[in-house]
Amino acid sequence: MLEHVELFFKSIFIDNMVFAVFLGMCSYLAVSKKVATAVGLGAAVIFVLAVTVPMNWLLDKYLLQDGALVWLGPEYADYNLSFLSFILFIATIATMVQLVEIVVEKFSPSLYNSLGIFLPLIAVNCAILGGSLFMQAREIETLGLAFNYGVSSGIGWFLAILAIAAIREKIRYSNVPAPLRGLGITFIITGLMGIGFQSFGGMLTGGGDEAEETTEQVNQLIQPEVVTPVEEEVIVDKNKEIDEKVISYNDVNK
Amino acid sequence: MALLSKKDTNLIMDPLADNNPITIQVLGICSALAITAELKASLVMAVSVIFVLGAGNVVISLMRNIIPSKIRIIVQLIVVATLVIIVDQVLKAYQYELSKTLAVFVGLIITNCIIMGRFEAFALANGPWRSFLDGIGNSLGYGVILIIVGFFRELLGSGTLFGIPVLGDPIEKTGLYATGYENNGFMIIPPAALIVVGIIIWVQRSRNPALVEEN
């Protein structure tokens, strides 16, 4: 449960698709002029990510990974088809996007019309393929976590495009230097927002590297050493010493 | 007869400046910016895209009359994915360390909007030779921006170019560092790339006011 919560917040804020790895920038810049269309596209991205990441996780697990074909029989255990992952992942994504298009057209023609050309363009949105590739690279362990990763990185992307669309609607009334208007200022604002999002980095470690280092030191101090009967007395002394060290260390930390 | 007619030359020269894919057409920003903290990675990425777009444009242009228009996106994706797999395998074989640095971004060439954009806008309507020139021109325009960004980020961020120290030694305090200069760690983090590109756009549009947009 805890790992789900951790992954959820990590993918939204720390590894945000837009601000940390620049995925889906083309549609992010092209569709962020109005809040309404930005919301539509963001929702579609969340949905497609939520479907394709778990599907590609299954493909990766049972077809592509080193030794994934072992369920076919022991003689297939040596196969490693991972070089095919690009082509299979993109095929899954293109198919799913086509499917989403058909379903949306059938059940909600008004949404279909408002999204227009951007719906098929989701297939070439790097955020979607990036989601699957990062899922593979980070070796996400279970199907549930893969689904969680898809949904939460979709939400991260949604938040980013919503924020920039709102800013761009307002910035129309400001006096931006002429050569920076439009694209230039959007880049710079995104950069500034990215710097803001960097500050989420300490959210899960609760204070950054220092805390991790000190717990490691304590662990090293406490770690039991190999006991030989002759040295028992010495070791008792040593343990005492270590206890004192830990205590004094804790005091210092307070 | 010259090798390239004037029209053909324009195909290559236009995307380098006034019709640049990144700063004017707003394509292909996705997989570009994250890898520009080092000049070497930028150069390899640029070369990979030149290969994929050049070859892909030729393939699509040869097939343009037999692709049914309804499934053309899928056909295009398959062609690009095949070319990218070749690039990925070559990188893994000859530049393993670098392919670790680039990580998933090589795969993301598939969804690089420049490639789909040029297929749709050019290769589906033109012959192989002109498509080839168009592909090379656009990917060069992309590469130029990548290398400019990579140059500034690596020089100001780590004081090196291609991993070679050019400003002196920061620890021994030689060269420029003796005067009190410090590396700017800000240039290494991802958001810096966006701001550098923003400044490039600013410079370009100040020089050529015809490109200025409405707010």
PDB file of N, CA and C in Angstrom, chain A residues 19-26 29 83-84 86-87 90-91 94-95 98 120 123-126 129-130 133-134 137 171-174 176-185 187-188 190-192 194-195 198, chain B residues 22-24 26-31 33-34 70 73-74 77-78 81-82 84-85 88-89 104-108 110-113 116 153 186 189-191 193-195 197-199 201-202 205-206 212-215:
ATOM      1  N   PHE A  19       7.998  18.604 -16.467  1.00  0.00           N
ATOM      2  CA  PHE A  19       9.042  19.447 -15.885  1.00  0.00           C
ATOM      3  C   PHE A  19      10.329  18.697 -15.587  1.00  0.00           C
ATOM      4  N   ALA A  20      10.275  17.393 -15.417  1.00  0.00           N
ATOM      5  CA  ALA A  20      11.502  16.683 -15.084  1.00  0.00           C
ATOM      6  C   ALA A  20      12.129  16.021 -16.299  1.00  0.00           C
ATOM      7  N   VAL A  21      11.312  15.512 -17.236  1.00  0.00           N
ATOM      8  CA  VAL A  21      11.906  14.816 -18.380  1.00  0.00           C
ATOM      9  C   VAL A  21      11.443  15.344 -19.731  1.00  0.00           C
ATOM     10  N   PHE A  22      10.679  16.436 -19.751  1.00  0.00           N
ATOM     11  CA  PHE A  22      10.285  17.071 -21.024  1.00  0.00           C
ATOM     12  C   PHE A  22       9.527  16.159 -21.954  1.00  0.00           C
ATOM     13  N   LEU A  23       8.619  15.353 -21.458  1.00  0.00           N
ATOM     14  CA  LEU A  23       7.882  14.495 -22.379  1.00  0.00           C
ATOM     15  C   LEU A  23       6.568  15.166 -22.777  1.00  0.00           C
ATOM     16  N   GLY A  24       6.163  14.937 -24.017  1.00  0.00           N
ATOM     17  CA  GLY A  24       4.908  15.500 -24.498  1.00  0.00           C
ATOM     18  C   GLY A  24       4.945  17.007 -24.658  1.00  0.00           C
ATOM     19  N   MET A  25       6.142  17.548 -24.906  1.00  0.00           N
ATOM     20  CA  MET A  25       6.260  18.998 -25.011  1.00  0.00           C
ATOM     21  C   MET A  25       5.533  19.567 -26.228  1.00  0.00           C
ATOM     22  N   CYS A  26       5.495  18.809 -27.330  1.00  0.00           N
ATOM     23  CA  CYS A  26       4.912  19.371 -28.560  1.00  0.00           C
ATOM     24  C   CYS A  26       3.445  19.701 -28.338  1.00  0.00           C
ATOM     25  N   LEU A  29       2.898  22.474 -25.791  1.00  0.00           N
ATOM     26  CA  LEU A  29       3.021  23.854 -26.281  1.00  0.00           C
ATOM     27  C   LEU A  29       1.912  24.204 -27.253  1.00  0.00           C
ATOM     28  N   PHE A  83      14.822  -6.061 -27.783  1.00  0.00           N
ATOM     29  CA  PHE A  83      15.071  -5.076 -28.845  1.00  0.00           C
ATOM     30  C   PHE A  83      13.804  -4.774 -29.636  1.00  0.00           C
ATOM     31  N   LEU A  84      12.808  -5.642 -29.506  1.00  0.00           N
ATOM     32  CA  LEU A  84      11.549  -5.412 -30.240  1.00  0.00           C
ATOM     33  C   LEU A  84      10.588  -4.495 -29.482  1.00  0.00           C
ATOM     34  N   PHE A  86      10.347  -1.320 -28.759  1.00  0.00           N
ATOM     35  CA  PHE A  86       9.876  -0.065 -29.365  1.00  0.00           C
ATOM     36  C   PHE A  86       8.696  -0.325 -30.294  1.00  0.00           C
ATOM     37  N   ILE A  87       8.873  -1.301 -31.170  1.00  0.00           N
ATOM     38  CA  ILE A  87       7.876  -1.504 -32.227  1.00  0.00           C
ATOM     39  C   ILE A  87       6.583  -2.059 -31.636  1.00  0.00           C
ATOM     40  N   ILE A  90       4.770   0.792 -29.548  1.00  0.00           N
ATOM     41  CA  ILE A  90       4.124   1.821 -30.368  1.00  0.00           C
ATOM     42  C   ILE A  90       2.915   1.226 -31.090  1.00  0.00           C
ATOM     43  N   ALA A  91       2.989  -0.075 -31.418  1.00  0.00           N
ATOM     44  CA  ALA A  91       1.827  -0.704 -32.054  1.00  0.00           C
ATOM     45  C   ALA A  91       0.652  -0.745 -31.083  1.00  0.00           C
ATOM     46  N   ALA A  94      -0.715   2.851 -30.788  1.00  0.00           N
ATOM     47  CA  ALA A  94      -1.475   3.293 -31.957  1.00  0.00           C
ATOM     48  C   ALA A  94      -2.841   2.619 -32.000  1.00  0.00           C
ATOM     49  N   THR A  95      -2.863   1.312 -31.678  1.00  0.00           N
ATOM     50  CA  THR A  95      -4.137   0.598 -31.677  1.00  0.00           C
ATOM     51  C   THR A  95      -5.089   1.167 -30.634  1.00  0.00           C
ATOM     52  N   GLN A  98      -6.511   4.494 -31.625  1.00  0.00           N
ATOM     53  CA  GLN A  98      -7.545   4.308 -32.647  1.00  0.00           C
ATOM     54  C   GLN A  98      -8.863   3.861 -31.995  1.00  0.00           C
ATOM     55  N   PRO A 120      -6.093  11.805 -32.529  1.00  0.00           N
ATOM     56  CA  PRO A 120      -5.116  10.901 -33.148  1.00  0.00           C
ATOM     57  C   PRO A 120      -3.677  11.275 -32.836  1.00  0.00           C
ATOM     58  N   ALA A 123      -1.220   9.530 -30.267  1.00  0.00           N
ATOM     59  CA  ALA A 123      -0.352   8.401 -30.598  1.00  0.00           C
ATOM     60  C   ALA A 123       1.099   8.833 -30.723  1.00  0.00           C
ATOM     61  N   VAL A 124       1.331  10.067 -31.172  1.00  0.00           N
ATOM     62  CA  VAL A 124       2.720  10.512 -31.295  1.00  0.00           C
ATOM     63  C   VAL A 124       3.094  11.474 -30.174  1.00  0.00           C
ATOM     64  N   ASN A 125       2.359  11.417 -29.064  1.00  0.00           N
ATOM     65  CA  ASN A 125       2.735  12.206 -27.897  1.00  0.00           C
ATOM     66  C   ASN A 125       3.812  11.432 -27.130  1.00  0.00           C
ATOM     67  N   CYS A 126       4.970  12.069 -26.963  1.00  0.00           N
ATOM     68  CA  CYS A 126       6.076  11.317 -26.345  1.00  0.00           C
ATOM     69  C   CYS A 126       5.738  10.887 -24.927  1.00  0.00           C
ATOM     70  N   LEU A 129       4.450   7.108 -25.053  1.00  0.00           N
ATOM     71  CA  LEU A 129       5.504   6.119 -25.249  1.00  0.00           C
ATOM     72  C   LEU A 129       6.506   6.204 -24.099  1.00  0.00           C
ATOM     73  N   GLY A 130       6.797   7.445 -23.662  1.00  0.00           N
ATOM     74  CA  GLY A 130       7.734   7.626 -22.556  1.00  0.00           C
ATOM     75  C   GLY A 130       7.260   6.901 -21.312  1.00  0.00           C
ATOM     76  N   LEU A 133       8.138   3.314 -21.743  1.00  0.00           N
ATOM     77  CA  LEU A 133       9.578   3.052 -21.730  1.00  0.00           C
ATOM     78  C   LEU A 133      10.163   3.232 -20.337  1.00  0.00           C
ATOM     79  N   PHE A 134       9.660   4.241 -19.591  1.00  0.00           N
ATOM     80  CA  PHE A 134      10.145   4.421 -18.235  1.00  0.00           C
ATOM     81  C   PHE A 134       9.672   3.274 -17.354  1.00  0.00           C
ATOM     82  N   ALA A 137      12.154   0.723 -18.065  1.00  0.00           N
ATOM     83  CA  ALA A 137      13.494   1.022 -17.579  1.00  0.00           C
ATOM     84  C   ALA A 137      13.576   0.952 -16.060  1.00  0.00           C
ATOM     85  N   ILE A 171      -1.569  35.880 -19.543  1.00  0.00           N
ATOM     86  CA  ILE A 171      -0.407  36.655 -19.998  1.00  0.00           C
ATOM     87  C   ILE A 171      -0.733  37.498 -21.225  1.00  0.00           C
ATOM     88  N   ARG A 172      -1.864  37.225 -21.849  1.00  0.00           N
ATOM     89  CA  ARG A 172      -2.292  38.018 -22.987  1.00  0.00           C
ATOM     90  C   ARG A 172      -2.398  39.503 -22.624  1.00  0.00           C
ATOM     91  N   TYR A 173      -2.661  39.778 -21.344  1.00  0.00           N
ATOM     92  CA  TYR A 173      -2.856  41.169 -20.940  1.00  0.00           C
ATOM     93  C   TYR A 173      -1.568  41.824 -20.465  1.00  0.00           C
ATOM     94  N   SER A 174      -0.447  41.090 -20.539  1.00  0.00           N
ATOM     95  CA  SER A 174       0.794  41.714 -20.063  1.00  0.00           C
ATOM     96  C   SER A 174       1.621  42.195 -21.250  1.00  0.00           C
ATOM     97  N   VAL A 176       4.660  41.821 -22.820  1.00  0.00           N
ATOM     98  CA  VAL A 176       5.862  41.008 -22.988  1.00  0.00           C
ATOM     99  C   VAL A 176       6.697  41.630 -24.115  1.00  0.00           C
ATOM    100  N   PRO A 177       8.045  41.637 -23.999  1.00  0.00           N
ATOM    101  CA  PRO A 177       8.868  42.142 -25.104  1.00  0.00           C
ATOM    102  C   PRO A 177       8.520  41.423 -26.405  1.00  0.00           C
ATOM    103  N   ALA A 178       8.405  42.165 -27.508  1.00  0.00           N
ATOM    104  CA  ALA A 178       7.873  41.610 -28.749  1.00  0.00           C
ATOM    105  C   ALA A 178       8.543  40.307 -29.194  1.00  0.00           C
ATOM    106  N   PRO A 179       9.873  40.190 -29.206  1.00  0.00           N
ATOM    107  CA  PRO A 179      10.457  38.952 -29.728  1.00  0.00           C
ATOM    108  C   PRO A 179      10.189  37.738 -28.842  1.00  0.00           C
ATOM    109  N   LEU A 180       9.809  37.984 -27.601  1.00  0.00           N
ATOM    110  CA  LEU A 180       9.560  36.860 -26.692  1.00  0.00           C
ATOM    111  C   LEU A 180       8.122  36.391 -26.728  1.00  0.00           C
ATOM    112  N   ARG A 181       7.245  37.148 -27.377  1.00  0.00           N
ATOM    113  CA  ARG A 181       5.815  36.812 -27.335  1.00  0.00           C
ATOM    114  C   ARG A 181       5.546  35.413 -27.863  1.00  0.00           C
ATOM    115  N   GLY A 182       4.514  34.782 -27.341  1.00  0.00           N
ATOM    116  CA  GLY A 182       4.147  33.453 -27.822  1.00  0.00           C
ATOM    117  C   GLY A 182       5.098  32.391 -27.297  1.00  0.00           C
ATOM    118  N   LEU A 183       5.841  31.790 -28.220  1.00  0.00           N
ATOM    119  CA  LEU A 183       6.656  30.637 -27.879  1.00  0.00           C
ATOM    120  C   LEU A 183       7.730  30.930 -26.843  1.00  0.00           C
ATOM    121  N   GLY A 184       8.458  32.040 -27.044  1.00  0.00           N
ATOM    122  CA  GLY A 184       9.604  32.332 -26.179  1.00  0.00           C
ATOM    123  C   GLY A 184       9.217  32.400 -24.719  1.00  0.00           C
ATOM    124  N   ILE A 185       8.198  33.187 -24.418  1.00  0.00           N
ATOM    125  CA  ILE A 185       7.821  33.368 -23.018  1.00  0.00           C
ATOM    126  C   ILE A 185       7.259  32.068 -22.446  1.00  0.00           C
ATOM    127  N   PHE A 187       8.271  29.047 -23.177  1.00  0.00           N
ATOM    128  CA  PHE A 187       9.440  28.247 -22.792  1.00  0.00           C
ATOM    129  C   PHE A 187       9.977  28.699 -21.446  1.00  0.00           C
ATOM    130  N   ILE A 188      10.137  30.019 -21.306  1.00  0.00           N
ATOM    131  CA  ILE A 188      10.772  30.515 -20.083  1.00  0.00           C
ATOM    132  C   ILE A 188       9.885  30.260 -18.875  1.00  0.00           C
ATOM    133  N   THR A 190       7.781  27.813 -18.572  1.00  0.00           N
ATOM    134  CA  THR A 190       7.866  26.388 -18.267  1.00  0.00           C
ATOM    135  C   THR A 190       9.147  26.087 -17.493  1.00  0.00           C
ATOM    136  N   GLY A 191      10.242  26.740 -17.906  1.00  0.00           N
ATOM    137  CA  GLY A 191      11.496  26.561 -17.183  1.00  0.00           C
ATOM    138  C   GLY A 191      11.363  26.967 -15.731  1.00  0.00           C
ATOM    139  N   LEU A 192      10.717  28.112 -15.501  1.00  0.00           N
ATOM    140  CA  LEU A 192      10.560  28.587 -14.116  1.00  0.00           C
ATOM    141  C   LEU A 192       9.682  27.631 -13.312  1.00  0.00           C
ATOM    142  N   GLY A 194       9.424  24.520 -13.883  1.00  0.00           N
ATOM    143  CA  GLY A 194      10.265  23.348 -13.645  1.00  0.00           C
ATOM    144  C   GLY A 194      11.137  23.530 -12.423  1.00  0.00           C
ATOM    145  N   ILE A 195      11.705  24.736 -12.287  1.00  0.00           N
ATOM    146  CA  ILE A 195      12.536  25.005 -11.105  1.00  0.00           C
ATOM    147  C   ILE A 195      11.687  24.880  -9.851  1.00  0.00           C
ATOM    148  N   GLN A 198      11.218  21.332  -8.924  1.00  0.00           N
ATOM    149  CA  GLN A 198      12.412  20.673  -8.372  1.00  0.00           C
ATOM    150  C   GLN A 198      12.356  20.635  -6.854  1.00  0.00           C
TER     151      GLN A 198
ATOM    152  N   ILE B  22      12.578  23.489 -34.408  1.00  0.00           N
ATOM    153  CA  ILE B  22      12.343  23.668 -32.969  1.00  0.00           C
ATOM    154  C   ILE B  22      11.800  25.063 -32.667  1.00  0.00           C
ATOM    155  N   THR B  23      12.481  26.114 -33.161  1.00  0.00           N
ATOM    156  CA  THR B  23      12.102  27.446 -32.701  1.00  0.00           C
ATOM    157  C   THR B  23      10.926  28.039 -33.464  1.00  0.00           C
ATOM    158  N   ILE B  24      10.671  27.584 -34.698  1.00  0.00           N
ATOM    159  CA  ILE B  24       9.557  28.164 -35.455  1.00  0.00           C
ATOM    160  C   ILE B  24       8.391  27.191 -35.592  1.00  0.00           C
ATOM    161  N   VAL B  26       7.878  24.548 -33.824  1.00  0.00           N
ATOM    162  CA  VAL B  26       7.559  23.966 -32.519  1.00  0.00           C
ATOM    163  C   VAL B  26       7.369  22.461 -32.601  1.00  0.00           C
ATOM    164  N   LEU B  27       8.332  21.789 -33.193  1.00  0.00           N
ATOM    165  CA  LEU B  27       8.252  20.329 -33.281  1.00  0.00           C
ATOM    166  C   LEU B  27       9.496  19.725 -32.644  1.00  0.00           C
ATOM    167  N   GLY B  28       9.337  18.515 -32.124  1.00  0.00           N
ATOM    168  CA  GLY B  28      10.509  17.756 -31.705  1.00  0.00           C
ATOM    169  C   GLY B  28      11.205  18.271 -30.469  1.00  0.00           C
ATOM    170  N   ILE B  29      10.477  18.984 -29.622  1.00  0.00           N
ATOM    171  CA  ILE B  29      11.109  19.471 -28.401  1.00  0.00           C
ATOM    172  C   ILE B  29      11.174  18.338 -27.374  1.00  0.00           C
ATOM    173  N   CYS B  30      10.233  17.402 -27.534  1.00  0.00           N
ATOM    174  CA  CYS B  30      10.036  16.364 -26.526  1.00  0.00           C
ATOM    175  C   CYS B  30      11.324  15.655 -26.147  1.00  0.00           C
ATOM    176  N   SER B  31      11.919  14.958 -27.135  1.00  0.00           N
ATOM    177  CA  SER B  31      13.043  14.102 -26.768  1.00  0.00           C
ATOM    178  C   SER B  31      14.352  14.870 -26.813  1.00  0.00           C
ATOM    179  N   LEU B  33      15.379  18.084 -25.244  1.00  0.00           N
ATOM    180  CA  LEU B  33      15.986  18.930 -24.230  1.00  0.00           C
ATOM    181  C   LEU B  33      16.626  18.179 -23.081  1.00  0.00           C
ATOM    182  N   ALA B  34      16.104  17.008 -22.771  1.00  0.00           N
ATOM    183  CA  ALA B  34      16.577  16.329 -21.577  1.00  0.00           C
ATOM    184  C   ALA B  34      18.018  15.861 -21.705  1.00  0.00           C
ATOM    185  N   LYS B  70      -5.974   5.755 -44.570  1.00  0.00           N
ATOM    186  CA  LYS B  70      -6.566   5.542 -43.245  1.00  0.00           C
ATOM    187  C   LYS B  70      -5.580   4.988 -42.240  1.00  0.00           C
ATOM    188  N   ILE B  73      -0.823   6.545 -40.366  1.00  0.00           N
ATOM    189  CA  ILE B  73      -0.096   6.846 -39.129  1.00  0.00           C
ATOM    190  C   ILE B  73       0.603   5.592 -38.610  1.00  0.00           C
ATOM    191  N   ILE B  74      -0.130   4.459 -38.660  1.00  0.00           N
ATOM    192  CA  ILE B  74       0.466   3.230 -38.145  1.00  0.00           C
ATOM    193  C   ILE B  74       1.640   2.800 -39.014  1.00  0.00           C
ATOM    194  N   LEU B  77       4.544   4.940 -38.175  1.00  0.00           N
ATOM    195  CA  LEU B  77       5.142   4.585 -36.883  1.00  0.00           C
ATOM    196  C   LEU B  77       6.005   3.342 -37.001  1.00  0.00           C
ATOM    197  N   ILE B  78       5.540   2.368 -37.804  1.00  0.00           N
ATOM    198  CA  ILE B  78       6.313   1.127 -37.946  1.00  0.00           C
ATOM    199  C   ILE B  78       7.657   1.420 -38.625  1.00  0.00           C
ATOM    200  N   ALA B  81       9.852   3.188 -36.142  1.00  0.00           N
ATOM    201  CA  ALA B  81      10.276   2.290 -35.065  1.00  0.00           C
ATOM    202  C   ALA B  81      11.382   1.364 -35.548  1.00  0.00           C
ATOM    203  N   THR B  82      11.274   0.876 -36.788  1.00  0.00           N
ATOM    204  CA  THR B  82      12.316  -0.006 -37.310  1.00  0.00           C
ATOM    205  C   THR B  82      13.657   0.721 -37.384  1.00  0.00           C
ATOM    206  N   VAL B  84      14.591   3.310 -35.695  1.00  0.00           N
ATOM    207  CA  VAL B  84      15.098   3.631 -34.359  1.00  0.00           C
ATOM    208  C   VAL B  84      15.698   2.400 -33.695  1.00  0.00           C
ATOM    209  N   ILE B  85      15.115   1.228 -33.958  1.00  0.00           N
ATOM    210  CA  ILE B  85      15.695  -0.001 -33.397  1.00  0.00           C
ATOM    211  C   ILE B  85      17.121  -0.174 -33.926  1.00  0.00           C
ATOM    212  N   ASP B  88      19.340   2.224 -32.076  1.00  0.00           N
ATOM    213  CA  ASP B  88      19.508   1.793 -30.695  1.00  0.00           C
ATOM    214  C   ASP B  88      20.510   0.650 -30.597  1.00  0.00           C
ATOM    215  N   GLN B  89      20.386  -0.322 -31.503  1.00  0.00           N
ATOM    216  CA  GLN B  89      21.291  -1.477 -31.450  1.00  0.00           C
ATOM    217  C   GLN B  89      22.720  -1.062 -31.778  1.00  0.00           C
ATOM    218  N   VAL B 104      16.063   6.119 -22.303  1.00  0.00           N
ATOM    219  CA  VAL B 104      14.842   5.942 -23.084  1.00  0.00           C
ATOM    220  C   VAL B 104      14.710   6.984 -24.184  1.00  0.00           C
ATOM    221  N   PHE B 105      15.577   7.989 -24.204  1.00  0.00           N
ATOM    222  CA  PHE B 105      15.366   9.069 -25.162  1.00  0.00           C
ATOM    223  C   PHE B 105      15.656   8.658 -26.595  1.00  0.00           C
ATOM    224  N   VAL B 106      16.478   7.597 -26.773  1.00  0.00           N
ATOM    225  CA  VAL B 106      16.648   7.074 -28.126  1.00  0.00           C
ATOM    226  C   VAL B 106      15.303   6.529 -28.612  1.00  0.00           C
ATOM    227  N   GLY B 107      14.624   5.760 -27.753  1.00  0.00           N
ATOM    228  CA  GLY B 107      13.317   5.217 -28.115  1.00  0.00           C
ATOM    229  C   GLY B 107      12.322   6.308 -28.425  1.00  0.00           C
ATOM    230  N   LEU B 108      12.488   7.438 -27.743  1.00  0.00           N
ATOM    231  CA  LEU B 108      11.523   8.515 -27.933  1.00  0.00           C
ATOM    232  C   LEU B 108      11.715   9.252 -29.245  1.00  0.00           C
ATOM    233  N   ILE B 110      11.087   7.893 -31.845  1.00  0.00           N
ATOM    234  CA  ILE B 110       9.894   7.420 -32.565  1.00  0.00           C
ATOM    235  C   ILE B 110       8.787   8.459 -32.513  1.00  0.00           C
ATOM    236  N   THR B 111       8.577   9.027 -31.329  1.00  0.00           N
ATOM    237  CA  THR B 111       7.474   9.970 -31.192  1.00  0.00           C
ATOM    238  C   THR B 111       7.950  11.407 -31.346  1.00  0.00           C
ATOM    239  N   ASN B 112       9.172  11.588 -31.865  1.00  0.00           N
ATOM    240  CA  ASN B 112       9.644  12.943 -32.125  1.00  0.00           C
ATOM    241  C   ASN B 112       8.751  13.573 -33.193  1.00  0.00           C
ATOM    242  N   CYS B 113       8.129  14.683 -32.832  1.00  0.00           N
ATOM    243  CA  CYS B 113       7.120  15.241 -33.740  1.00  0.00           C
ATOM    244  C   CYS B 113       7.708  15.691 -35.067  1.00  0.00           C
ATOM    245  N   MET B 116       7.226  12.696 -37.618  1.00  0.00           N
ATOM    246  CA  MET B 116       5.865  12.548 -38.133  1.00  0.00           C
ATOM    247  C   MET B 116       5.458  13.776 -38.938  1.00  0.00           C
ATOM    248  N   ARG B 153      25.198  24.723 -22.109  1.00  0.00           N
ATOM    249  CA  ARG B 153      24.940  24.059 -20.830  1.00  0.00           C
ATOM    250  C   ARG B 153      26.187  23.366 -20.309  1.00  0.00           C
ATOM    251  N   PHE B 186      23.191  25.517 -11.925  1.00  0.00           N
ATOM    252  CA  PHE B 186      21.842  25.683 -12.474  1.00  0.00           C
ATOM    253  C   PHE B 186      21.748  25.167 -13.906  1.00  0.00           C
ATOM    254  N   ILE B 189      20.670  21.346 -14.371  1.00  0.00           N
ATOM    255  CA  ILE B 189      19.334  20.816 -14.101  1.00  0.00           C
ATOM    256  C   ILE B 189      18.431  21.011 -15.328  1.00  0.00           C
ATOM    257  N   PRO B 190      17.433  20.116 -15.493  1.00  0.00           N
ATOM    258  CA  PRO B 190      16.600  20.150 -16.699  1.00  0.00           C
ATOM    259  C   PRO B 190      15.971  21.507 -17.041  1.00  0.00           C
ATOM    260  N   PRO B 191      15.375  22.258 -16.102  1.00  0.00           N
ATOM    261  CA  PRO B 191      14.677  23.474 -16.523  1.00  0.00           C
ATOM    262  C   PRO B 191      15.578  24.478 -17.233  1.00  0.00           C
ATOM    263  N   ALA B 193      17.503  23.999 -19.680  1.00  0.00           N
ATOM    264  CA  ALA B 193      17.437  23.812 -21.125  1.00  0.00           C
ATOM    265  C   ALA B 193      16.307  24.641 -21.709  1.00  0.00           C
ATOM    266  N   LEU B 194      15.160  24.649 -21.015  1.00  0.00           N
ATOM    267  CA  LEU B 194      14.014  25.406 -21.519  1.00  0.00           C
ATOM    268  C   LEU B 194      14.340  26.889 -21.590  1.00  0.00           C
ATOM    269  N   ILE B 195      15.039  27.370 -20.563  1.00  0.00           N
ATOM    270  CA  ILE B 195      15.329  28.798 -20.532  1.00  0.00           C
ATOM    271  C   ILE B 195      16.350  29.143 -21.619  1.00  0.00           C
ATOM    272  N   VAL B 197      16.675  27.619 -24.516  1.00  0.00           N
ATOM    273  CA  VAL B 197      15.939  27.649 -25.783  1.00  0.00           C
ATOM    274  C   VAL B 197      15.104  28.921 -25.878  1.00  0.00           C
ATOM    275  N   GLY B 198      14.490  29.322 -24.768  1.00  0.00           N
ATOM    276  CA  GLY B 198      13.726  30.570 -24.755  1.00  0.00           C
ATOM    277  C   GLY B 198      14.594  31.742 -25.191  1.00  0.00           C
ATOM    278  N   ILE B 199      15.843  31.767 -24.696  1.00  0.00           N
ATOM    279  CA  ILE B 199      16.734  32.872 -25.054  1.00  0.00           C
ATOM    280  C   ILE B 199      17.126  32.799 -26.536  1.00  0.00           C
ATOM    281  N   ILE B 201      15.271  31.655 -28.907  1.00  0.00           N
ATOM    282  CA  ILE B 201      14.116  32.169 -29.640  1.00  0.00           C
ATOM    283  C   ILE B 201      14.084  33.690 -29.583  1.00  0.00           C
ATOM    284  N   TRP B 202      14.390  34.225 -28.412  1.00  0.00           N
ATOM    285  CA  TRP B 202      14.402  35.675 -28.218  1.00  0.00           C
ATOM    286  C   TRP B 202      15.390  36.325 -29.187  1.00  0.00           C
ATOM    287  N   ARG B 205      14.290  36.028 -32.908  1.00  0.00           N
ATOM    288  CA  ARG B 205      13.187  36.891 -33.310  1.00  0.00           C
ATOM    289  C   ARG B 205      13.531  38.361 -33.215  1.00  0.00           C
ATOM    290  N   SER B 206      14.525  38.704 -32.389  1.00  0.00           N
ATOM    291  CA  SER B 206      14.954  40.104 -32.394  1.00  0.00           C
ATOM    292  C   SER B 206      15.675  40.416 -33.694  1.00  0.00           C
ATOM    293  N   VAL B 212       7.986  37.504 -35.309  1.00  0.00           N
ATOM    294  CA  VAL B 212       7.343  37.787 -34.026  1.00  0.00           C
ATOM    295  C   VAL B 212       5.873  37.375 -34.059  1.00  0.00           C
ATOM    296  N   GLU B 213       5.429  36.694 -32.963  1.00  0.00           N
ATOM    297  CA  GLU B 213       4.039  36.214 -32.914  1.00  0.00           C
ATOM    298  C   GLU B 213       3.148  37.195 -32.167  1.00  0.00           C
ATOM    299  N   GLU B 214       1.870  36.965 -32.297  1.00  0.00           N
ATOM    300  CA  GLU B 214       0.916  37.636 -31.413  1.00  0.00           C
ATOM    301  C   GLU B 214       1.015  37.002 -30.035  1.00  0.00           C
ATOM    302  N   ASN B 215       0.539  37.710 -29.021  1.00  0.00           N
ATOM    303  CA  ASN B 215       0.574  37.121 -27.691  1.00  0.00           C
ATOM    304  C   ASN B 215      -0.348  35.929 -27.592  1.00  0.00           C
TER     305      ASN B 215
END
